[in-house]
Coordinates of C-alpha atoms and ligand atoms in Angstrom, one line a residue:
X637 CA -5.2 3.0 41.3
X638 CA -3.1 2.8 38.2
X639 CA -1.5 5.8 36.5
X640 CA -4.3 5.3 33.5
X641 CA -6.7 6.7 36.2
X642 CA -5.7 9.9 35.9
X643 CA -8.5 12.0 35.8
X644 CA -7.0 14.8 33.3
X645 CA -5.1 13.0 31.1
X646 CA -6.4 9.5 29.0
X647 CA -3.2 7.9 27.0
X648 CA -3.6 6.8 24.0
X649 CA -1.0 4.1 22.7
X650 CA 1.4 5.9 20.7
X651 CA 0.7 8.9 22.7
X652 CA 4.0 10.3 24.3
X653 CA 2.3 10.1 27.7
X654 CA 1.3 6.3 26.5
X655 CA 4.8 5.5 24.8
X656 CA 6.5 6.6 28.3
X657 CA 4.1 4.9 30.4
X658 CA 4.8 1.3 28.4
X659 CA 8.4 1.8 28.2
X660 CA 8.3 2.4 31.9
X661 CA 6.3 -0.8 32.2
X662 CA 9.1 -2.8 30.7
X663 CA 11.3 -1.9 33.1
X664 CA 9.6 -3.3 36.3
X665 CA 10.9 -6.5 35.6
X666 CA 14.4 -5.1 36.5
X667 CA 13.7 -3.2 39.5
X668 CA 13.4 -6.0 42.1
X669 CA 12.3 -4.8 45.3
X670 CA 11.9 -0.8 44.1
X671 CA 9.4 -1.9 41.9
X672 CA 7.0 -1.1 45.0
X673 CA 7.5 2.7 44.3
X674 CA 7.0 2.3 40.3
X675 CA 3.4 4.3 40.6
X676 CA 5.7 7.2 41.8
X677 CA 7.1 7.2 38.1
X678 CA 3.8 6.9 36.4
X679 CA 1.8 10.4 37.6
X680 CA 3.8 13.8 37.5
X681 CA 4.5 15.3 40.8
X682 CA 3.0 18.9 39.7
X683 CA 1.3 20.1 36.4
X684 CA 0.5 23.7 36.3
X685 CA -2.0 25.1 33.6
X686 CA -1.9 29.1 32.8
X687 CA -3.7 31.5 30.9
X688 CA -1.4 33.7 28.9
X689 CA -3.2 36.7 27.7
X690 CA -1.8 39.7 25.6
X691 CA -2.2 42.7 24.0
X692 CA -1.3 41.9 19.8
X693 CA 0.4 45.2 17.7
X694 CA -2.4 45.6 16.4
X695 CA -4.7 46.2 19.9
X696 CA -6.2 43.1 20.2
X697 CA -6.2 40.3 22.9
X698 CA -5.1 37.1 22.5
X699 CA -5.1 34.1 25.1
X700 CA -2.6 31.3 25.1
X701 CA -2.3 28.1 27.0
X702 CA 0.9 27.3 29.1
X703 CA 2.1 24.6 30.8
X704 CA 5.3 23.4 33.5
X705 CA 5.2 19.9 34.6
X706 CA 7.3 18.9 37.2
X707 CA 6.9 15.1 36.8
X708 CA 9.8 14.2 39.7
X709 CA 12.0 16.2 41.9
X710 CA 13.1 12.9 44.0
X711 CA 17.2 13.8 43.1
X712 CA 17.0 17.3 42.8
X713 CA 14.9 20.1 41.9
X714 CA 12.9 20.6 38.3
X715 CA 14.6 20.4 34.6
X716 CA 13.9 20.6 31.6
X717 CA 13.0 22.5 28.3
X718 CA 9.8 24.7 27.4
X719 CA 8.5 24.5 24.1
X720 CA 6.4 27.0 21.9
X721 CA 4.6 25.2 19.5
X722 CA 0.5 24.9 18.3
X723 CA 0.0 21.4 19.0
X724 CA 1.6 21.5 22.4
X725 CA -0.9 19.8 25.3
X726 CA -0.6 19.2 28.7
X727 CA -0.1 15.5 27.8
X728 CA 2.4 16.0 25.4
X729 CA 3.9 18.2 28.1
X730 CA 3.7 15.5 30.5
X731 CA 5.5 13.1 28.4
X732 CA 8.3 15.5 28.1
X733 CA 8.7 15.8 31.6
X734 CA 8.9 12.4 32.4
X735 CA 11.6 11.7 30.0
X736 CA 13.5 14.2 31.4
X737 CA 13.4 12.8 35.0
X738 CA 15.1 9.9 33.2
X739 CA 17.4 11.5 31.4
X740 CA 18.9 13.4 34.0
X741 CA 19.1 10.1 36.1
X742 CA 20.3 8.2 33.5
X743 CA 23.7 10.7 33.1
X744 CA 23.7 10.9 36.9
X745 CA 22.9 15.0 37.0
X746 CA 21.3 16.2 40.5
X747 CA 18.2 17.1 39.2
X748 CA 14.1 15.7 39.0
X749 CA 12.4 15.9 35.3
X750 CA 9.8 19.0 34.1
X751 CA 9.3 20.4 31.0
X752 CA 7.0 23.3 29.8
X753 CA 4.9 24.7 26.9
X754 CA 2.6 27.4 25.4
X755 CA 0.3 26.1 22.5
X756 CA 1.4 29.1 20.2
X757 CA 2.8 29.2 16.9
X758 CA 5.7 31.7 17.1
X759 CA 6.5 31.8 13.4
X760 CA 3.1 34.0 13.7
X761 CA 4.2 36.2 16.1
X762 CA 5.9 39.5 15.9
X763 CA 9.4 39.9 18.1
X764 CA 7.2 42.3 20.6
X765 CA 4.5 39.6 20.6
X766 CA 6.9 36.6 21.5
X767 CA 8.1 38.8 24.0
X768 CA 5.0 39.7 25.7
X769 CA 3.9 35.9 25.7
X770 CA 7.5 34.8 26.9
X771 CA 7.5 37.2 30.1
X772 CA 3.6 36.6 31.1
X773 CA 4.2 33.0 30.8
X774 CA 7.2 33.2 33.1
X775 CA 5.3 35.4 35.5
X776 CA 2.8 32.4 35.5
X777 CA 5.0 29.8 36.3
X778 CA 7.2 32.0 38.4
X779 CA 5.4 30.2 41.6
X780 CA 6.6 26.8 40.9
X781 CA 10.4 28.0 39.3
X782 CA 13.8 29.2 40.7
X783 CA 17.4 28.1 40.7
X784 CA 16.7 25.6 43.6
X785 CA 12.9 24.9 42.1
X786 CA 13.4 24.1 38.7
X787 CA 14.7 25.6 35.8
X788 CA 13.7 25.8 32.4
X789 CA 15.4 25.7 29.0
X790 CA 15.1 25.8 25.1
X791 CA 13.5 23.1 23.6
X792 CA 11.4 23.8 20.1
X793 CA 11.2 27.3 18.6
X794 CA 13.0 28.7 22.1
X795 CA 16.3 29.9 22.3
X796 CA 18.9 31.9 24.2
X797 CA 17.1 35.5 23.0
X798 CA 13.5 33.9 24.9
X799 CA 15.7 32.3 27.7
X800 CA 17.5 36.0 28.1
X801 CA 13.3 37.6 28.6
X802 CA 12.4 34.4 31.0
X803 CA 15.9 35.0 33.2
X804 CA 14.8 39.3 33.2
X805 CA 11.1 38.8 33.9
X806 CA 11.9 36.2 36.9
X807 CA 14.6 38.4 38.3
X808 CA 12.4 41.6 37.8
X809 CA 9.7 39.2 40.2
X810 CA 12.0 38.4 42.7
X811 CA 14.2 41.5 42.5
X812 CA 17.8 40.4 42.2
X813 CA 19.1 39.0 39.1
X814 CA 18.7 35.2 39.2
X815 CA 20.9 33.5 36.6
X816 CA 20.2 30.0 37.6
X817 CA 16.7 30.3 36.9
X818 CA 16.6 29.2 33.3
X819 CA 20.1 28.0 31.1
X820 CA 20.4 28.1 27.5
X821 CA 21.0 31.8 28.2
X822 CA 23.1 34.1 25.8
X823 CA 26.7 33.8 26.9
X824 CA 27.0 37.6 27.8
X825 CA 24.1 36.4 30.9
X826 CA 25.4 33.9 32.4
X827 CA 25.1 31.5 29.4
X828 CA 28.1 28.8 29.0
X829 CA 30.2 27.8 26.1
X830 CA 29.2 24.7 24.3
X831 CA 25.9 25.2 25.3
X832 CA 24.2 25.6 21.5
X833 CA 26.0 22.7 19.9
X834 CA 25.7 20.4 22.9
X835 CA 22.9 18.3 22.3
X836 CA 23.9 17.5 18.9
X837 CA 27.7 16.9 19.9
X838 CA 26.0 14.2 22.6
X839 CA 24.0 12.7 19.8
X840 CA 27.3 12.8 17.8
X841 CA 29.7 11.2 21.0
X842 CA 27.1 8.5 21.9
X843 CA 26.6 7.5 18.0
X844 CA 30.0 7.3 17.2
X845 CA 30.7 5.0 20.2
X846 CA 27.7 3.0 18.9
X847 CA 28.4 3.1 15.7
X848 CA 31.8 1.7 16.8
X849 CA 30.2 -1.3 18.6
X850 CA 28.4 -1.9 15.4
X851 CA 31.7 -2.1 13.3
X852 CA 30.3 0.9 11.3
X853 CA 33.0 3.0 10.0
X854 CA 31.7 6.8 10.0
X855 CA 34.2 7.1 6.8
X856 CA 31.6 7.1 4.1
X857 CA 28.4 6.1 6.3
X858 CA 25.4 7.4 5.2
X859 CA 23.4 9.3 7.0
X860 CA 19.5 10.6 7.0
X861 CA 18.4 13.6 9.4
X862 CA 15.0 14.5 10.5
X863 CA 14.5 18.2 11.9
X864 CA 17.2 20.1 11.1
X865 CA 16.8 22.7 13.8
X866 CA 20.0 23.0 16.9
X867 CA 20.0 19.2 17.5
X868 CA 20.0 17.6 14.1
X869 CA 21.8 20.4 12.1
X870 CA 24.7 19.8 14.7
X871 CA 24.4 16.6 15.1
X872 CA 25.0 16.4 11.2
X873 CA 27.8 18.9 10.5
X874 CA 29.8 16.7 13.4
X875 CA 29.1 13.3 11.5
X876 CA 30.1 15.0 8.3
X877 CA 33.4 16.1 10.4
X878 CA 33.9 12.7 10.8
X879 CA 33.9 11.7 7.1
X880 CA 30.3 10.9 7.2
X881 CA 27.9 11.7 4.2
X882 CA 24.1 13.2 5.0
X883 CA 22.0 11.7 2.5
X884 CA 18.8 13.5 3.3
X885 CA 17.6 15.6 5.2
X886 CA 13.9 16.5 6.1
X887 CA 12.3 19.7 7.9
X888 CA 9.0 21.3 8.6
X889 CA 9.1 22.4 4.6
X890 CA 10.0 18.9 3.0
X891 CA 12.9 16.2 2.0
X892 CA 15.9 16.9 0.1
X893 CA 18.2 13.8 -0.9
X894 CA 22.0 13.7 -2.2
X895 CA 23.3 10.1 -2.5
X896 CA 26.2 11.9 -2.7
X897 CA 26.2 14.1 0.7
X898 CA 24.6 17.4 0.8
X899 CA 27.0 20.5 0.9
X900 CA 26.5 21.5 4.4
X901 CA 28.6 24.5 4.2
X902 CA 25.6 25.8 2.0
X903 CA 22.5 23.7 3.2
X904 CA 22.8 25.1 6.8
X905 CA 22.1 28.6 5.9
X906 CA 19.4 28.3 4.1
X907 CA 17.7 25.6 6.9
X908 CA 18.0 28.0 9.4
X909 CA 15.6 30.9 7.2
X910 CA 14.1 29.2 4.6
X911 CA 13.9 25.7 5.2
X912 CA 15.8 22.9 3.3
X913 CA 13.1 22.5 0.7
X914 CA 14.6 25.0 -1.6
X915 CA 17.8 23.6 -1.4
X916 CA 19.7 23.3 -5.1
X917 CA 22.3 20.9 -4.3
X918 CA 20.0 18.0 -3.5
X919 CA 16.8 16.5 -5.1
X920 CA 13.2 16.7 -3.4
X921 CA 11.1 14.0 -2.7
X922 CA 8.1 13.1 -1.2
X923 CA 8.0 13.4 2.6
X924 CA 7.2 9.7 3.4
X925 CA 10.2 8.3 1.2
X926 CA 12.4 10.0 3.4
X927 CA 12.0 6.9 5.4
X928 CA 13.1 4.1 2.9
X929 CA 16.3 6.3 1.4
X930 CA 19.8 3.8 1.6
X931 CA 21.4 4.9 4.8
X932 CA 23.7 3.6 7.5
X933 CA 22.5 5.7 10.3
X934 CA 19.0 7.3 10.7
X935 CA 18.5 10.8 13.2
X936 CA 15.0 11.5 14.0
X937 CA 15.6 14.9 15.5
X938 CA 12.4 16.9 15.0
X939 CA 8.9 15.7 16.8
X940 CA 7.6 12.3 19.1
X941 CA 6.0 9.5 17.4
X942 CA 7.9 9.8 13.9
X943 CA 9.2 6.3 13.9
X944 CA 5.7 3.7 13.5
X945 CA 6.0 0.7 13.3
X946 CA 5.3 1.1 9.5
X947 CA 8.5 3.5 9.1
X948 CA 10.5 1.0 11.6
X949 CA 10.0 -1.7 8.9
X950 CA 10.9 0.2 6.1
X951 CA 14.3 2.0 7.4
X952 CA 17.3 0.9 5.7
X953 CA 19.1 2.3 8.6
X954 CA 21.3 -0.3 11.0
X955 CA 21.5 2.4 13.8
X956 CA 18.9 5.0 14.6
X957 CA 20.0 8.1 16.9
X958 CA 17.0 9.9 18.5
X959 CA 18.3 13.4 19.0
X960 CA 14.1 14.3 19.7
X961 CA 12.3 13.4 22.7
X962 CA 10.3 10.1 22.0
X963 CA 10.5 9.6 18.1
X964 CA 9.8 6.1 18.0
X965 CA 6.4 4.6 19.4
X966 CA 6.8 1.1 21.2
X967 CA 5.6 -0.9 18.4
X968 CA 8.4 0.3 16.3
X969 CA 10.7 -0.3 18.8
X970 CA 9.9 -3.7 18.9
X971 CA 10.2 -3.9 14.8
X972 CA 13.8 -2.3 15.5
X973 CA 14.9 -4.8 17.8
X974 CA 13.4 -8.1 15.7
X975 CA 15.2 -6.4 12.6
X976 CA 18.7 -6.0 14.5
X977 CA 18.4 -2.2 14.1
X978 CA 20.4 -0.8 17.2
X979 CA 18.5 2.2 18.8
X980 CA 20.3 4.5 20.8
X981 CA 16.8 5.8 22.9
X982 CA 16.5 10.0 23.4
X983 CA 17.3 9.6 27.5
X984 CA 21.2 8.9 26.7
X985 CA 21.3 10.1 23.2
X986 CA 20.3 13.6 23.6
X987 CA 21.2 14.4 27.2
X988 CA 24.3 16.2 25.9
X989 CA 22.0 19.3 26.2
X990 CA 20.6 19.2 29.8
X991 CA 24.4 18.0 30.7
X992 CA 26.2 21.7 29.7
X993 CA 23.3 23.0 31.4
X994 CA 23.4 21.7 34.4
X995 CA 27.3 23.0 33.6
X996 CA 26.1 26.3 33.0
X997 CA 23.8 26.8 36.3
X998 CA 27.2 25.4 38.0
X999 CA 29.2 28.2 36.8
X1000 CA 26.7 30.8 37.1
X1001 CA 26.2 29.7 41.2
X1002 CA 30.0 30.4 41.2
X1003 CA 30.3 33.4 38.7
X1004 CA 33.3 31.6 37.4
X1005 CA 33.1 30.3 33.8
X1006 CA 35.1 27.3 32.3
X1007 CA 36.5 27.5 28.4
X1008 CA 35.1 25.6 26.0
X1009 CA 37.7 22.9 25.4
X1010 CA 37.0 22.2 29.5
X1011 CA 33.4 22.1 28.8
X1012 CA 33.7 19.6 26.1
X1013 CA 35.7 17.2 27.6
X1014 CA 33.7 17.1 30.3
X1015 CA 30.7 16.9 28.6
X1016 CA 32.3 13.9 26.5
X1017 CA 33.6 11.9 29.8
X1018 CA 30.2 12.4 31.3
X1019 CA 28.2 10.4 28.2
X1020 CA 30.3 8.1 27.4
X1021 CA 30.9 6.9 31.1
X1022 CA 27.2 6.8 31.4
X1023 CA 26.8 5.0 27.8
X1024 CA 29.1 2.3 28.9
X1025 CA 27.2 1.4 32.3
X1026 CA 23.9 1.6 30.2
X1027 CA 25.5 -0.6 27.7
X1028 CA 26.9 -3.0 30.7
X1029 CA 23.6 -3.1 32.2
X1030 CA 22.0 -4.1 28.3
X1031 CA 24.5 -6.7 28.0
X1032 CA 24.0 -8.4 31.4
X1033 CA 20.0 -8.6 31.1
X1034 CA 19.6 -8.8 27.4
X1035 CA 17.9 -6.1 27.1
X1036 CA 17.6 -3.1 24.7
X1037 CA 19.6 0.3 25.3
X1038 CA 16.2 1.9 26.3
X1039 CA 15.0 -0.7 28.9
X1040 CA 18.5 -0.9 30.4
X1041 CA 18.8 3.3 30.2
X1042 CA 15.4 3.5 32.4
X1043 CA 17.1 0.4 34.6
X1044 CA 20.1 2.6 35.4
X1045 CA 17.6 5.8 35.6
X1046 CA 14.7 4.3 37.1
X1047 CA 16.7 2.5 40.2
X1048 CA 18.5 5.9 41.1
X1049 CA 15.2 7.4 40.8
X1050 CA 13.3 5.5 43.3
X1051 CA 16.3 4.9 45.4
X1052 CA 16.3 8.8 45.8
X1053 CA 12.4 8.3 46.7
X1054 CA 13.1 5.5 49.2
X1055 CA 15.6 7.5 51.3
X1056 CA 13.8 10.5 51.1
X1057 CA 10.6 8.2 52.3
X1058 CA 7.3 10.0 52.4
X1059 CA 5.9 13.1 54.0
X1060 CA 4.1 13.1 56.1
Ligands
NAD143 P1 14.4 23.3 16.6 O1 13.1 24.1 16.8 O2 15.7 23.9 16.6 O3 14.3 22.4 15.3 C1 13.2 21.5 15.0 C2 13.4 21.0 13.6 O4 12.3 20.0 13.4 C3 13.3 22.0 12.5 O5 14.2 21.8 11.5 C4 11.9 21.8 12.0 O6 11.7 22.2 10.7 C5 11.7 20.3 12.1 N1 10.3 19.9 12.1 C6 9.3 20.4 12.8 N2 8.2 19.7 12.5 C7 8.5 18.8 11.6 C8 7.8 17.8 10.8 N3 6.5 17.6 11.0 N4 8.5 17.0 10.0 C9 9.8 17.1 9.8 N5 10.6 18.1 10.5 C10 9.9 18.9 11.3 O7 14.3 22.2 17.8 P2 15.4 21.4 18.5 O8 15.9 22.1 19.7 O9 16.4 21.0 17.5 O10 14.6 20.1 19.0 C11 14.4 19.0 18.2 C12 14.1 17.7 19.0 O11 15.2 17.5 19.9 C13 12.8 17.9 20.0 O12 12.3 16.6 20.1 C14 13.4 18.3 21.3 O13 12.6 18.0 22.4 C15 14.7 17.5 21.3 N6 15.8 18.0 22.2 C16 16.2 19.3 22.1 C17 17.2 19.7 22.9 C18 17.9 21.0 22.8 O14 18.9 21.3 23.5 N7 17.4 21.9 22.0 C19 17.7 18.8 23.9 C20 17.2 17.5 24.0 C21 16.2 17.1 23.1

């Protein structure tokens, strides 16, 4: 039986579940003898769906769907992000999970892959309302989560205020205050330093080090940012620290362009209440042209399966940084790699983020917290030691950064689940 026999979830090509399941295909040729436990890779170990019901301002009830997936706990327990959006679904979900169990192999952290989600829009929400659907959903999952279980995080539209009502609710449930339970937390609970601008300084470290490779000079390179949330706004003020110029940017409420560099200083602001599409400084243009403006350096950094195979041959871009989770559908990736476009794939590029967590569930276990110079440099050491054996590994095989990141990931992975063997 082949993981397409799932009975709950059908993949689709460019589907994130059917992006991960191909790129996991094209890694079997580099397994040798582990390849007998690939299957292992291709189902999640756990997928939990959950009613949320609650009581709107205004006295009615409304019912939301949640998910946590905990695709593979081989190396330690469950990580990853949980996600409030309207077109979340339990494939989706299941995609995200996966990539995670990667990711956290790939940069050598003890931990398996989940990830979790309510289909909600929270921009419709009052603060009561999000805060009523963030603690039920905890309570829901609060049978499958824990500091030794797995423990969630922000991903899109959460942050540290909805991590601070997932940590309260769990601890309230299991009657002790439990830190470790979720990170991403505010720093006055348990939250580390670094934490916020840690995702986007990994897409930063691992770029530059590309971008090096490449002979790119950051010193005038052009850059073009999609999603301008906590991973690409970050990712962008540290290229612009580095003499870089953003060229466009694009968010949920359209593209602005500058061939000049957008002002940051005053672009950030406004992103983070408005949106960038009422920005002054820059020009607007249609959504899809976003994808053809003169760059150096392309950051998808908002949603999965941005980059088609369409987009892929139209980038200008010689080095595409994917701060998102699965922005570029397999197809595309092939385009990249024909057209001598160097992809640095999500499960290296943005693991800066699950790094200074698994950082911060370290220093809350032993209620001693490191400064934020510390935290950086480890965080830095930690990416680019694990860049380098990826790029080893891509060098000795011939292979892309992505296929030789899931060699590295995949062969810890199902070395983990050899030991361990199976029970019964
Ligand atoms: P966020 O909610 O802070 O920002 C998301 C951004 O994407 C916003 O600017 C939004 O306007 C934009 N966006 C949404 N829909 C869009 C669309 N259709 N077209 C263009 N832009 C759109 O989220 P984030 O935390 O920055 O996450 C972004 C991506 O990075 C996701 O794929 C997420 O899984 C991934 N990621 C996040 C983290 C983290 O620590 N936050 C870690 C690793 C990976």
């Amino acid at each position: 039986m082949s993981a397409a026999d799932l009975s709950y979830v059908q993949p689709t090509p460019n589907s994130p579940w059917g992006t991960y399941l191909s790129q996991v295909d094209r890694v079997v040729p580099y397994l040798g003898e582990l390849s007998r436990w690939v299957e292992t890779l291709k189902r999640p170990k756990r997928a939990l769906i959950v009613d949320v019901p609650i009581e709107m301002d205004d006295g009615s009830i409304a019912h939301f769907e949640g998910y946590r997936v905990q695709h593979n706990m081989s190396r330690g327990p469950g990580k990853g992000g949980v996600r409030f959006h309207p077109d979340v679904t339990l494939e989706e979900v299941m995609a995200l999970s996966a990539w995670m169990t990667v990711k956290t192999a790939a940069v050598n952290l003890p931990y398996g892959g989940a990830k979790g989600g309510i289909r909600v829009d929270p921009k419709k929400l009052t603060h009561k309302e999000l805060e009523r659907v963030t603690r039920r959903y905890t309570s829901e999952i609060g049978i499958i989560i824990g500091p030794q279980q797995d423990i969630p995080a922000p991903d899109v539209n959460t942050n540290a205020q909805i991590m601070a009502w997932m940590m309260d609710t769990y601890s309230m449930n299991v009657g002790g205050t439990a830190t470790g339970v979720v990170t991403g937390k505010p720093l006055h609970l348990g939250g580390s330093l670094g934490r916020v601008k840690a995702t986007g300084r990994g897409v930063f470290v691992t770029g530059r080090e590309a971008a090096r490779r490449l002979g790119l000079d950051l010193r005038g390179a052009r850059i073009a940012v999609q999603g301008f949330g906590n991973v690409g706004s970050v990712a962008a003020e540290l290229f612009a620290e580095a003499g870089a110029k953003i060229v466009a940017v694009q968010d949920h409420t359209g593209t602005i362009v500058n061939a000049n560099g957008l002002d940051l200083k005053t672009l950030l602001p406004l992103a983070r209440t408005e949106g960038v599409a009422g920005f002054e400084g820059g020009d607007v243009i249609a959504n899809e042209s976003f994808w053809d403006v003169a760059c150096d350096i392309l950051i998808p950094a908002a949603l999965e399966g941005q980059v088609t195979a369409e987009r892929a041959q139209k980038t200008r871009a010689r080095l595409v940084l994917e701060g998102a989770n699965g922005p570029t559908v397999p197809a595309a990736d092939d385009i990249l790699a024909e057209r001598g476009v160097l992809v640095v794939p999500d499960v290296i590029c943005n693991a800066g983020g699950v790094t200074v967590s698994y950082f911060e569930w370290v220093q809350d276990f032993s209620s001693f917290f490191w400064d934020e110079d510390e935290i950086n440099q480890r965080l830095d050491r930690i990416m680019m030691n694990a860049l380098n054996q990826i790029w080893d590994t891509a060098d000795r095989h011939r292979i892309t950064l992505r296929t030789a990141t899931f060699a590295v990931a995949c062969e810890r992975i199902l070395m983990a689940r050899q030991e361990r063997g199976l029970y019964p």
